[in-house]
Amino acid sequence: MNLKQRFSLLFSTLFSLLLAVVMVLVYTLFANFRNDEFKARLAEKAETTFRLLVDVKEIDYQLLKIIDKNTINKLYSEKVLIFNDSLQLIYSSIDDTLVTWSKDELRLIKKRKTVFRKNGIFDTYGMYYDSKYRDYYVLVSAEDKYGNRKLAYLYYLLLGAFCVASIAVWILSFYLSKEALKPLDDLRLKISEITDKSLNTRLTITAKRDEITALGHSFNQMLERIHLAYNRQKTFTANASHELRTPITRIVAQLENLIQEYQNQSAIHLPLKRISDDAYQLSDVVSSLLLLSKIENSASPKAFQSIRLDEVLFTAAERIGQMFPDFRFHFEIENTAQQVQIEVLGDETLLGIAFANLLKNAYQYSDNHTVTCVLLSADTFLQMTITNTGPTPELTDTSHLFNSFTRGNNAQHREGSGLGLSIVQRIIAYHHAQITYHIPSINTNQLVITFHL
Amino acid sequence: MPAILLLEDDFKMSSELKSFFTKQGYACDTVYDGLIFFKQAQMVNYDLYILDINVPTLNGIEVCKKIRERKEQVPILMLTAYSAVEDKVQALEYGADDYLVKPFHFSELLARIKALLRRGMVPQKEMTIIYEVEDLYINATEMQVKRAEKPINLTPKEYKLLELLAANKGRYVSKQTIAEKVWDIHFETGTNTIEVYINLLRNKIDKDFETPLIHTKPGYGYYLKATK
């Protein structure tokens, strides 16, 4: 859950809770008020009825019933019961509403003087009346139709208000938080588009003085510093590699001369050969680093030209043949397309370097100095497969093979820096093509490059 | 003994290279700046110039340009610490025959020198080899191909294949021979690949014209002949 959702969820939940509490309080207070009011009315009724019956000598049981029947101030489903001190019913109003009562309850009324209870839709009020001579119990029961209707109305009103308000707040809070954080989202999108190639891009900052603008500003400053550091590092690698080229060439030249001189003295010749191998390795590392920084520094791809992949491959193979006289190159063209199509758009020099790297790799890791290359021309793609037999790296290695300075575990005891495949990968990616490594069968290494036409 | 003139301003480098070339059986003179290079070149006839780009007075590319302006045909190998693609293209445009970036493998340097010297041995100008089959015109010296006066652009391998067929003057050439002659000694291929290249060549030579010139003799090979 993101911050936006968490914010709005928290806010909405809090609002709904608060609203619910307030509404429950209102409802409860109103319900209590109704209760008290109705209780007062019942008490009044009990009092009146009792007084009429007991205190006013002129009114007897029959008369009271008549009065009762004609009272305007009548309660709904009203029923009055009056008991004497021996708990005998002495008066019951004419309504036939059933009032449940027990002797225990009457005793409780005596003890508490008044009792108010709810019995289904009826409210019942009990009163103990202590007159000079005799004790009386009065039970008045009635339905507070108006009060309950008001209460029910209030209940639905509050419930509806709660639902509407809650929904409105939930929707609004999600919408508002989304709106409020939209600049942040935009910022994030823009930031996510910045790669190591586009470090010189800056976020556009509005004149507003809010937190997001401040964040954007800080981010730009950080970008500035990263760009600077990155450039410094890149130029350092390029400069250092460049400066190393001449001395390394000199060292190699001197070693070559010494090797020639001591051709017949194996005690000196062998170590010299080993040193020269190391020097060559060093020279390869320097060339590779320089090339890598060159590819990385070329911000936008140059206009590609249409080049014949086979010719680039042959040139690379000839170079490897010059370096390693026992190099064998087996080449095949396969065709599934209507017409053989072996032209791609690309940079000839870079592709040449990539292919030379791959062929050299395949040669060095092969057990028979033979590299097999198959060019497959299909309708939508052109695929180059470079295969050699020889020890394979363990499978866990293969995803990292294209990283700089990574070497497969079959590379132990072999010369190399682990830069070759990383260079190849970058050149291939620069051409919008893919390169993958496979082990099609035991002891077989295969690299597949796919150009989409 | 083939003679090389080396233009290189780094003294140590230059002396090591000289000693290396001498041991390999070449005569080698060294100069350290572009202007002196021409003085030396006038005095002796060299078979190969090796030029470093970054040298005083006249740089390697300018030297190369001037040599070609004088119509000298001596092969030129550029040798430099620059490896920018533009530099390479520029050097080759100004007439350099090959380009090697420092640091290089000496076996590679030697192989390229040998290749350049071999090419230099081919007699220039006096003997222009030209093959003509019907309206197909092949200038083997300048590696130019035209058909019906229309220039045809061939890749090096396609050209070699065509030249091989043309040189055999209508006799068939087997796939085996093509594989051996067109590609170098490190190369092996199946017969299918040769067929693909013959097809690629046919697309460029025969496709837009009425009479096909490249023919197949099933089971034997291919030949180049006018049908008339």
XYZ file of C-alpha atoms in Angstrom:
681
model
C 0.000 0.000 0.000
C 1.468 3.315 -0.955
C 1.575 6.451 1.100
C -1.285 7.987 -0.836
C -3.623 5.084 -0.145
C -2.491 4.832 3.438
C -3.141 8.513 4.020
C -6.598 8.510 2.566
C -7.503 5.224 4.193
C -6.391 6.495 7.578
C -8.180 9.785 7.132
C -11.409 8.206 5.894
C -11.463 5.573 8.616
C -10.859 8.196 11.273
C -13.581 10.399 9.876
C -16.083 7.534 9.678
C -15.291 6.468 13.213
C -15.661 9.980 14.566
C -18.890 10.484 12.699
C -20.208 7.178 13.992
C -19.358 8.110 17.567
C -21.074 11.463 17.240
C -24.156 9.933 15.701
C -24.395 7.172 18.282
C -24.126 9.840 20.966
C -26.858 11.925 19.387
C -29.065 8.885 19.040
C -28.464 7.737 22.583
C -29.121 11.174 24.029
C -32.295 11.509 22.053
C -33.421 8.020 23.051
C -32.805 8.909 26.722
C -34.664 12.144 26.343
C -37.640 10.357 24.831
C -37.524 7.810 27.632
C -37.467 10.455 30.343
C -40.214 12.431 28.730
C -42.457 9.422 28.321
C -41.712 8.272 31.822
C -42.820 11.677 33.103
C -46.008 11.401 31.141
C -46.692 7.904 32.441
C -45.985 9.060 35.998
C -48.376 11.935 35.556
C -51.000 9.586 34.211
C -50.518 7.180 37.100
C -50.736 9.999 39.567
C -53.884 11.470 37.999
C -55.652 8.157 37.729
C -54.774 7.191 41.232
C -55.801 10.532 42.679
C -59.106 10.448 40.839
C -59.829 6.978 42.105
C -58.557 7.148 45.629
C -58.505 10.770 46.755
C -61.559 12.164 44.976
C -64.460 10.649 46.791
C -66.978 11.532 44.121
C -65.389 9.449 41.435
C -65.836 5.739 41.610
C -64.602 2.941 39.502
C -67.277 3.228 36.792
C -66.962 6.959 36.500
C -63.232 6.747 36.205
C -63.633 4.351 33.317
C -65.891 6.781 31.587
C -63.529 9.627 32.229
C -60.727 7.489 31.035
C -62.573 6.630 27.884
C -63.215 10.298 27.075
C -59.925 11.829 27.939
C -58.382 13.704 25.056
C -55.040 13.516 26.583
C -54.912 9.819 25.905
C -51.777 7.826 25.378
C -51.503 5.119 22.781
C -52.572 1.643 23.921
C -52.735 2.975 27.395
C -53.538 0.679 30.279
C -53.716 1.521 33.922
C -53.791 -1.060 36.689
C -54.183 -0.265 40.322
C -53.529 -2.787 43.102
C -54.262 -2.553 46.786
C -51.797 -3.480 49.519
C -52.826 -7.121 49.381
C -51.714 -7.065 45.742
C -55.255 -7.382 44.406
C -56.263 -5.612 41.235
C -58.792 -2.977 42.155
C -58.883 -1.008 38.947
C -58.112 -1.812 35.328
C -58.731 0.652 32.518
C -60.920 -0.509 29.682
C -58.291 -1.082 27.034
C -57.543 -4.647 26.471
C -53.844 -4.229 26.095
C -52.171 -6.990 27.944
C -49.918 -5.882 30.723
C -47.850 -8.581 32.218
C -47.221 -8.234 35.880
C -46.244 -10.413 38.788
C -46.365 -10.126 42.494
C -42.623 -10.023 42.654
C -42.687 -6.961 40.486
C -45.179 -5.258 42.735
C -42.992 -6.026 45.681
C -40.060 -4.556 43.806
C -42.155 -1.438 43.160
C -42.817 -1.184 46.855
C -39.176 -1.417 47.591
C -38.061 1.105 44.929
C -41.122 3.354 45.039
C -41.079 3.719 41.226
C -40.073 1.326 38.435
C -39.806 2.019 34.743
C -39.322 -0.804 32.280
C -39.697 -1.554 28.644
C -41.733 -4.491 27.511
C -41.636 -4.903 23.749
C -43.143 -1.797 22.229
C -44.725 -0.796 25.560
C -43.190 1.239 28.286
C -44.441 0.436 31.690
C -44.319 2.689 34.735
C -44.947 1.335 38.177
C -45.527 3.481 41.224
C -45.999 2.663 44.898
C -48.330 4.990 46.581
C -48.326 5.235 50.330
C -51.611 6.868 51.421
C -52.610 7.463 55.010
C -54.559 4.246 55.442
C -53.675 1.901 52.636
C -50.918 1.221 50.210
C -51.550 1.209 46.462
C -49.635 0.065 43.470
C -50.212 1.695 40.131
C -48.980 0.204 36.833
C -49.299 2.355 33.732
C -48.370 0.894 30.405
C -48.490 2.624 27.022
C -46.804 2.794 23.701
C -44.859 5.963 22.942
C -45.857 5.916 19.317
C -44.755 9.467 18.485
C -41.557 9.263 20.488
C -40.603 5.965 18.951
C -41.422 7.225 15.491
C -39.231 10.250 16.057
C -36.527 7.974 17.356
C -36.837 5.690 14.348
C -36.794 8.670 12.030
C -33.707 9.962 13.732
C -32.160 6.516 13.440
C -32.654 6.343 9.677
C -31.653 9.947 9.273
C -28.399 9.409 11.105
C -27.696 6.122 9.317
C -28.314 7.715 5.935
C -26.248 10.751 6.807
C -23.474 8.499 8.021
C -23.455 6.437 4.832
C -23.568 9.432 2.536
C -20.949 11.356 4.484
C -18.682 8.330 4.750
C -18.856 7.478 1.075
C -18.313 11.109 0.171
C -15.333 11.375 2.464
C -13.794 8.122 1.233
C -14.112 9.100 -2.379
C -13.006 12.660 -1.757
C -10.056 11.705 0.367
C -8.793 9.211 -2.228
C -9.325 11.707 -4.980
C -7.806 14.607 -3.092
C -4.783 12.682 -1.891
C -4.225 11.509 -5.435
C -4.520 15.053 -6.691
C -2.345 16.417 -3.943
C 0.370 13.852 -4.550
C 0.158 13.948 -8.334
C 3.161 16.273 -8.656
C 5.085 13.731 -6.588
C 4.030 10.981 -8.969
C 5.087 13.073 -11.939
C 8.387 13.678 -10.235
C 8.843 9.958 -9.660
C 8.056 9.174 -13.300
C 10.535 11.737 -14.514
C 13.182 10.450 -12.134
C 12.638 6.871 -13.208
C 13.345 7.888 -16.788
C 16.820 9.122 -15.915
C 19.481 6.562 -16.811
C 23.248 6.724 -16.711
C 23.064 7.956 -20.296
C 20.793 10.890 -19.501
C 22.367 12.182 -16.322
C 22.412 15.652 -17.800
C 18.617 15.900 -17.802
C 17.090 18.088 -15.088
C 13.617 18.045 -13.602
C 11.457 21.012 -14.509
C 10.648 22.930 -11.372
C 7.657 25.209 -10.992
C 7.746 28.502 -9.141
C 5.544 27.115 -6.366
C 7.094 27.013 -2.944
C 5.846 23.622 -1.798
C 7.623 20.527 -0.515
C 7.557 18.781 -3.878
C 9.268 21.663 -5.606
C 11.871 21.643 -2.857
C 12.338 17.914 -3.365
C 12.739 18.401 -7.118
C 15.255 21.122 -6.509
C 17.288 18.945 -4.133
C 17.097 16.089 -6.583
C 18.459 18.266 -9.355
C 21.329 19.283 -7.138
C 22.073 15.656 -6.369
C 21.902 14.841 -10.069
C 24.394 17.602 -10.738
C 26.836 16.102 -8.257
C 26.349 12.555 -9.554
C 26.824 13.719 -13.111
C 30.025 15.467 -12.156
C 31.384 12.474 -10.275
C 30.339 10.096 -13.026
C 32.017 12.206 -15.681
C 35.140 12.527 -13.606
C 35.274 8.761 -13.259
C 34.605 8.168 -16.934
C 37.222 10.622 -18.124
C 39.638 9.168 -15.617
C 39.198 5.674 -17.012
C 39.510 6.974 -20.552
C 42.546 9.113 -19.800
C 44.287 6.478 -17.741
C 43.721 3.842 -20.403
C 44.892 6.220 -23.091
C 48.046 7.111 -21.214
C 48.773 3.425 -20.631
C 48.661 2.503 -24.304
C 52.046 3.816 -25.394
C 54.031 2.408 -22.456
C 52.341 -0.967 -22.851
C 53.083 -1.020 -26.569
C 56.697 -0.187 -25.722
C 56.890 -2.970 -23.156
C 55.401 -5.433 -25.618
C 57.816 -4.290 -28.332
C 60.804 -4.744 -26.057
C 59.606 -8.154 -24.979
C 59.053 -9.258 -28.573
C 62.612 -8.239 -29.389
C 64.003 -10.053 -26.348
C 62.039 -13.165 -27.241
C 63.529 -13.105 -30.727
C 66.986 -12.603 -29.303
C 66.792 -15.466 -26.827
C 64.949 -17.825 -29.119
C 67.353 -20.656 -28.438
C 67.779 -20.254 -24.694
C 64.683 -21.782 -23.209
C 65.645 -20.742 -19.651
C 65.189 -17.122 -20.658
C 62.818 -17.572 -23.554
C 60.044 -19.220 -21.542
C 59.773 -16.608 -18.782
C 59.969 -13.886 -21.402
C 57.108 -15.517 -23.269
C 55.086 -15.620 -20.083
C 55.786 -11.968 -19.331
C 54.820 -11.043 -22.854
C 51.559 -12.963 -22.502
C 50.823 -10.937 -19.380
C 51.709 -7.737 -21.154
C 49.339 -8.630 -23.973
C 46.632 -9.340 -21.466
C 47.249 -5.951 -19.885
C 47.075 -4.365 -23.291
C 43.756 -6.074 -23.975
C 42.337 -4.800 -20.687
C 43.430 -1.267 -21.486
C 41.951 -1.437 -24.987
C 38.724 -2.870 -23.636
C 38.360 -0.220 -20.944
C 38.962 2.509 -23.466
C 36.429 1.024 -25.813
C 33.852 0.659 -23.036
C 34.193 4.277 -21.995
C 33.974 5.275 -25.640
C 30.713 3.393 -26.159
C 29.322 4.844 -22.951
C 30.354 8.373 -23.834
C 28.688 8.301 -27.197
C 25.419 9.759 -25.970
C 23.354 9.240 -29.078
C 23.929 6.424 -31.541
C 25.529 7.622 -34.715
C 23.690 7.138 -37.942
C 23.998 3.452 -38.681
C 24.983 2.214 -42.079
C 23.844 -0.862 -43.864
C 26.578 -3.438 -43.398
C 27.067 -7.017 -44.477
C 27.275 -9.102 -41.345
C 29.222 -11.889 -43.078
C 31.979 -9.512 -44.197
C 32.342 -8.067 -40.711
C 32.569 -11.617 -39.412
C 35.184 -12.642 -41.996
C 37.315 -9.609 -41.227
C 37.135 -10.423 -37.518
C 37.991 -14.079 -38.244
C 40.995 -13.012 -40.319
C 42.227 -10.868 -37.444
C 41.969 -13.779 -35.028
C 43.723 -15.964 -37.622
C 46.581 -13.477 -37.693
C 46.875 -13.545 -33.917
C 46.498 -17.302 -33.517
C 47.849 -19.331 -36.446
C 46.067 -22.537 -35.359
C 42.652 -20.885 -35.337
C 40.075 -22.796 -37.418
C 36.872 -21.117 -38.455
C 33.888 -23.087 -39.652
C 31.196 -21.013 -41.286
C 27.705 -21.859 -42.521
C 24.792 -19.864 -43.825
C 21.288 -21.142 -43.299
C 18.264 -19.607 -44.843
C 14.583 -19.834 -44.017
C 13.640 -16.492 -45.552
C 12.317 -15.892 -49.050
C 15.611 -14.346 -49.938
C 18.942 -14.434 -48.111
C 19.217 -11.219 -46.153
C 22.478 -10.737 -44.289
C 22.581 -6.970 -44.118
C 21.956 -5.087 -40.885
C 22.102 -1.457 -39.896
C 25.065 -0.897 -37.646
C 28.479 0.458 -36.881
C 31.001 -1.693 -38.699
C 33.955 -0.986 -36.442
C 32.071 -1.710 -33.241
C 30.477 -4.885 -34.586
C 33.903 -5.967 -35.834
C 35.290 -5.542 -32.336
C 32.364 -7.467 -30.858
C 32.744 -10.358 -33.297
C 36.524 -10.466 -32.874
C 35.986 -10.627 -29.112
C 33.487 -13.462 -29.452
C 35.657 -15.446 -31.864
C 38.724 -14.953 -29.695
C 36.758 -16.071 -26.656
C 35.407 -19.116 -28.469
C 38.890 -19.966 -29.726
C 40.508 -19.606 -26.317
C 37.895 -21.689 -24.523
C 37.766 -24.387 -27.187
C 39.500 -27.738 -26.906
C 40.176 -28.076 -30.640
C 40.889 -24.452 -31.727
C 37.806 -24.590 -33.910
C 34.988 -22.072 -33.816
C 31.751 -22.770 -35.627
C 29.608 -19.909 -36.743
C 26.169 -20.240 -38.284
C 24.392 -17.279 -39.806
C 20.657 -17.869 -39.981
C 18.689 -15.598 -42.240
C 14.959 -15.601 -41.488
C 12.119 -13.322 -42.545
C 12.056 -11.194 -39.431
C 15.468 -11.686 -37.893
C 19.078 -12.500 -38.539
C 20.725 -14.816 -36.069
C 24.391 -15.505 -35.562
C 25.364 -18.549 -33.520
C 28.948 -18.965 -32.381
C 29.733 -22.407 -30.995
C 32.827 -24.062 -29.619
C 33.442 -27.299 -27.774
C 35.246 -27.064 -24.482
C 34.632 -26.746 -20.759
C 31.472 -24.842 -19.884
C 30.927 -22.584 -16.894
C 28.494 -23.782 -14.252
C 24.970 -22.701 -15.034
C 24.690 -20.368 -12.065
C 27.384 -18.271 -13.705
C 25.735 -17.672 -17.005
C 23.504 -14.730 -16.125
C 26.510 -12.804 -14.847
C 28.763 -13.665 -17.783
C 28.006 -10.378 -19.470
C 28.961 -8.275 -16.438
C 32.290 -6.459 -16.381
C 35.159 -8.343 -14.739
C 33.043 -11.489 -14.336
C 34.585 -14.727 -15.440
C 33.030 -18.170 -15.616
C 34.505 -20.895 -13.461
C 35.823 -22.503 -16.657
C 38.097 -19.469 -16.992
C 40.469 -20.507 -14.250
C 44.011 -20.972 -15.506
C 43.145 -18.993 -18.620
C 44.138 -15.501 -19.574
C 41.464 -12.858 -19.615
C 40.023 -9.977 -17.738
C 36.304 -10.693 -17.895
C 35.738 -7.577 -19.970
C 35.264 -9.154 -23.384
C 31.670 -10.302 -23.087
C 30.628 -7.142 -21.310
C 31.974 -5.120 -24.250
C 30.237 -7.424 -26.690
C 26.997 -7.120 -24.785
C 27.132 -3.334 -24.822
C 27.928 -3.190 -28.512
C 25.105 -5.619 -29.265
C 22.680 -3.657 -27.081
C 23.816 -0.466 -28.851
C 22.587 -2.120 -32.048
C 19.237 -3.020 -30.430
C 20.082 -6.699 -30.817
C 20.154 -9.472 -28.193
C 22.896 -11.781 -27.105
C 22.339 -14.913 -25.029
C 24.536 -17.699 -23.784
C 23.551 -21.374 -23.957
C 25.004 -24.755 -23.237
C 23.199 -26.836 -25.899
C 24.973 -30.047 -24.930
C 27.706 -31.193 -22.585
C 31.007 -29.470 -23.218
C 29.575 -27.030 -25.744
C 29.477 -23.243 -25.422
C 27.110 -21.290 -27.602
C 26.468 -17.594 -27.997
C 23.478 -16.457 -29.989
C 23.120 -12.931 -31.323
C 19.779 -11.933 -32.775
C 19.308 -8.874 -34.959
C 15.704 -7.920 -35.630
C 15.091 -6.811 -39.169
C 64.840 -7.266 -48.453
C 61.641 -5.186 -48.182
C 62.285 -1.703 -46.822
C 60.027 0.026 -44.328
C 59.983 3.703 -43.390
C 58.615 4.237 -39.901
C 57.280 7.597 -38.751
C 57.111 7.548 -34.951
C 58.039 10.317 -32.515
C 58.459 8.144 -29.428
C 62.141 7.363 -29.517
C 62.057 4.174 -27.447
C 59.080 2.826 -29.330
C 60.679 3.621 -32.625
C 63.966 1.904 -31.788
C 62.172 -1.190 -30.476
C 60.046 -1.420 -33.589
C 63.102 -0.970 -35.780
C 64.916 -3.752 -34.008
C 61.820 -5.948 -34.261
C 61.489 -5.363 -38.010
C 65.189 -5.963 -38.528
C 64.947 -9.297 -36.740
C 62.000 -10.217 -38.942
C 64.069 -9.590 -41.997
C 63.024 -6.112 -43.038
C 65.171 -3.070 -43.613
C 63.778 -0.278 -41.476
C 64.489 3.446 -41.289
C 62.934 5.686 -38.703
C 61.987 9.354 -38.764
C 60.505 11.435 -35.964
C 58.578 14.154 -37.694
C 56.361 14.629 -40.704
C 58.568 17.006 -42.708
C 61.710 14.930 -42.324
C 59.634 11.920 -43.417
C 59.325 13.342 -46.954
C 63.035 14.174 -47.163
C 63.881 10.586 -46.225
C 61.215 9.158 -48.572
C 62.727 11.041 -51.503
C 66.174 9.577 -50.917
C 65.246 5.896 -50.671
C 62.575 3.768 -52.324
C 60.529 2.098 -49.636
C 58.084 -0.799 -49.928
C 55.933 0.205 -46.972
C 55.266 3.291 -44.850
C 54.221 2.877 -41.241
C 52.838 6.118 -39.805
C 51.966 7.178 -36.288
C 49.256 9.838 -36.272
C 50.403 11.959 -33.370
C 53.808 13.322 -34.537
C 55.302 16.831 -34.717
C 54.995 19.251 -37.675
C 52.886 17.186 -40.060
C 50.720 14.557 -38.421
C 50.286 11.038 -39.779
C 46.995 11.729 -41.515
C 48.393 14.798 -43.287
C 51.461 12.838 -44.320
C 49.234 10.094 -45.678
C 47.135 12.618 -47.589
C 50.248 14.192 -49.144
C 51.679 10.841 -50.196
C 48.485 9.958 -51.990
C 48.312 13.392 -53.617
C 51.674 12.595 -55.145
C 50.169 9.406 -56.603
C 52.659 7.251 -54.788
C 51.394 3.683 -54.564
C 53.461 2.577 -51.565
C 51.194 0.785 -49.044
C 50.574 2.727 -45.844
C 49.882 1.255 -42.420
C 48.655 3.676 -39.765
C 49.754 2.922 -36.249
C 48.263 4.933 -33.445
C 46.912 5.181 -29.963
C 43.757 6.781 -31.308
C 40.956 4.348 -31.836
C 38.022 6.591 -32.462
C 36.036 5.286 -35.361
C 36.172 8.679 -37.085
C 39.978 8.614 -37.031
C 39.975 5.243 -38.658
C 37.538 6.244 -41.338
C 39.476 9.451 -41.944
C 42.791 7.628 -42.240
C 41.373 5.113 -44.681
C 39.708 7.901 -46.667
C 43.019 9.700 -47.044
C 44.490 6.617 -48.576
C 45.909 4.529 -45.749
C 45.695 0.819 -46.571
C 45.365 -0.468 -43.046
C 45.061 0.732 -39.500
C 46.293 -0.782 -36.247
C 45.521 0.564 -32.799
C 48.086 0.590 -30.006
C 48.570 -1.613 -28.095
C 48.560 -4.302 -30.745
C 49.693 -7.888 -31.054
C 52.985 -8.113 -32.854
C 51.875 -11.236 -34.690
C 48.972 -9.195 -36.027
C 51.273 -6.339 -37.012
C 53.534 -8.782 -38.837
C 50.624 -10.448 -40.625
C 49.340 -7.093 -41.826
C 52.744 -5.937 -42.969
C 53.113 -9.167 -44.976
C 49.669 -8.715 -46.514
C 50.407 -5.112 -47.468
C 53.784 -6.021 -48.960
C 52.194 -8.829 -50.979
C 49.686 -6.390 -52.352
C 52.475 -3.917 -53.054
C 54.290 -6.576 -55.150
C 51.438 -6.692 -57.661
C 52.642 -4.602 -60.570
C 50.731 -1.359 -60.617
C 49.391 0.630 -63.502
C 51.401 -1.029 -66.281
C 49.386 -4.228 -66.226
C 45.753 -3.619 -65.603
C 43.897 -6.911 -65.525
C 40.478 -6.625 -67.081
C 37.940 -9.391 -67.621
C 35.031 -8.915 -69.934
C 32.172 -11.358 -70.309
C 29.466 -10.056 -72.588
C 28.487 -6.717 -70.999
C 30.099 -7.551 -67.655
C 33.302 -5.619 -67.034
C 35.718 -6.489 -64.207
C 38.766 -4.362 -63.508
C 40.836 -6.629 -61.266
C 43.386 -3.928 -60.443
C 40.928 -1.384 -59.164
C 38.438 -4.040 -58.050
C 35.672 -2.432 -60.058
C 32.725 -4.285 -61.529
C 30.255 -2.900 -64.058
C 27.510 -4.468 -66.077
C 26.004 -2.624 -69.018
C 28.016 0.408 -67.824
C 26.238 0.257 -64.474
C 28.620 0.028 -61.484
C 27.927 -2.962 -59.237
C 28.807 -2.851 -55.564
C 30.245 -6.151 -54.337
C 31.521 -7.109 -50.914
C 35.161 -8.300 -50.820
C 34.130 -11.969 -50.729
C 31.632 -11.574 -53.540
C 34.265 -9.824 -55.588
C 36.821 -12.545 -54.939
C 34.294 -15.161 -55.966
C 33.463 -13.315 -59.204
C 37.123 -12.758 -59.990
C 37.833 -16.451 -59.438
C 35.051 -17.393 -61.842
C 36.182 -14.785 -64.377
C 39.820 -15.884 -64.163
C 38.761 -19.407 -65.126
C 37.335 -18.100 -68.405
C 34.257 -20.231 -68.746
C 35.682 -23.391 -67.166
C 33.788 -24.620 -64.152
C 35.123 -24.045 -60.649
C 34.245 -26.619 -57.981
C 32.736 -25.647 -54.638
C 35.832 -27.051 -52.975
C 38.089 -24.749 -54.982
C 35.852 -21.784 -54.208
C 35.988 -22.527 -50.486
C 39.773 -22.705 -50.630
C 40.460 -19.732 -52.879
C 37.887 -17.216 -51.746
C 38.255 -17.623 -48.018
C 41.522 -17.770 -46.124
C 43.321 -20.808 -44.783
C 41.592 -20.730 -41.400
C 38.235 -21.108 -43.031
C 36.048 -24.177 -43.530
C 32.539 -24.276 -44.813
C 29.799 -26.546 -46.063
C 28.695 -26.554 -49.672
C 25.415 -24.866 -48.778
C 27.227 -21.659 -47.879
C 28.937 -21.549 -51.288
C 25.512 -21.903 -52.894
C 24.247 -18.992 -50.804
C 27.144 -16.826 -51.981
C 26.621 -17.812 -55.597
C 22.989 -16.770 -55.149
C 23.974 -13.483 -53.557
C 26.319 -12.860 -56.475
C 23.637 -13.812 -58.998
C 21.287 -11.319 -57.350
C 23.756 -8.558 -58.046
C 25.146 -9.654 -61.432
C 22.287 -11.434 -63.201
C 19.021 -10.471 -61.549
C 18.294 -7.223 -63.380
C 19.572 -8.426 -66.756
C 18.147 -10.654 -69.398
C 20.974 -13.070 -69.969
C 22.367 -14.851 -66.933
C 26.159 -15.135 -66.892
C 26.725 -17.300 -63.825
C 25.861 -20.925 -64.585
C 25.705 -24.107 -62.567
C 27.171 -27.371 -63.824
C 25.373 -29.784 -61.512
C 27.755 -32.021 -59.599
C 30.794 -30.064 -60.809
C 30.553 -26.439 -59.892
C 29.983 -23.009 -61.357
C 31.200 -21.088 -64.380
C 30.962 -17.619 -65.852
C 30.160 -17.529 -69.548
C 28.240 -15.592 -72.139
C 25.382 -17.761 -73.369
C 25.651 -16.782 -77.010
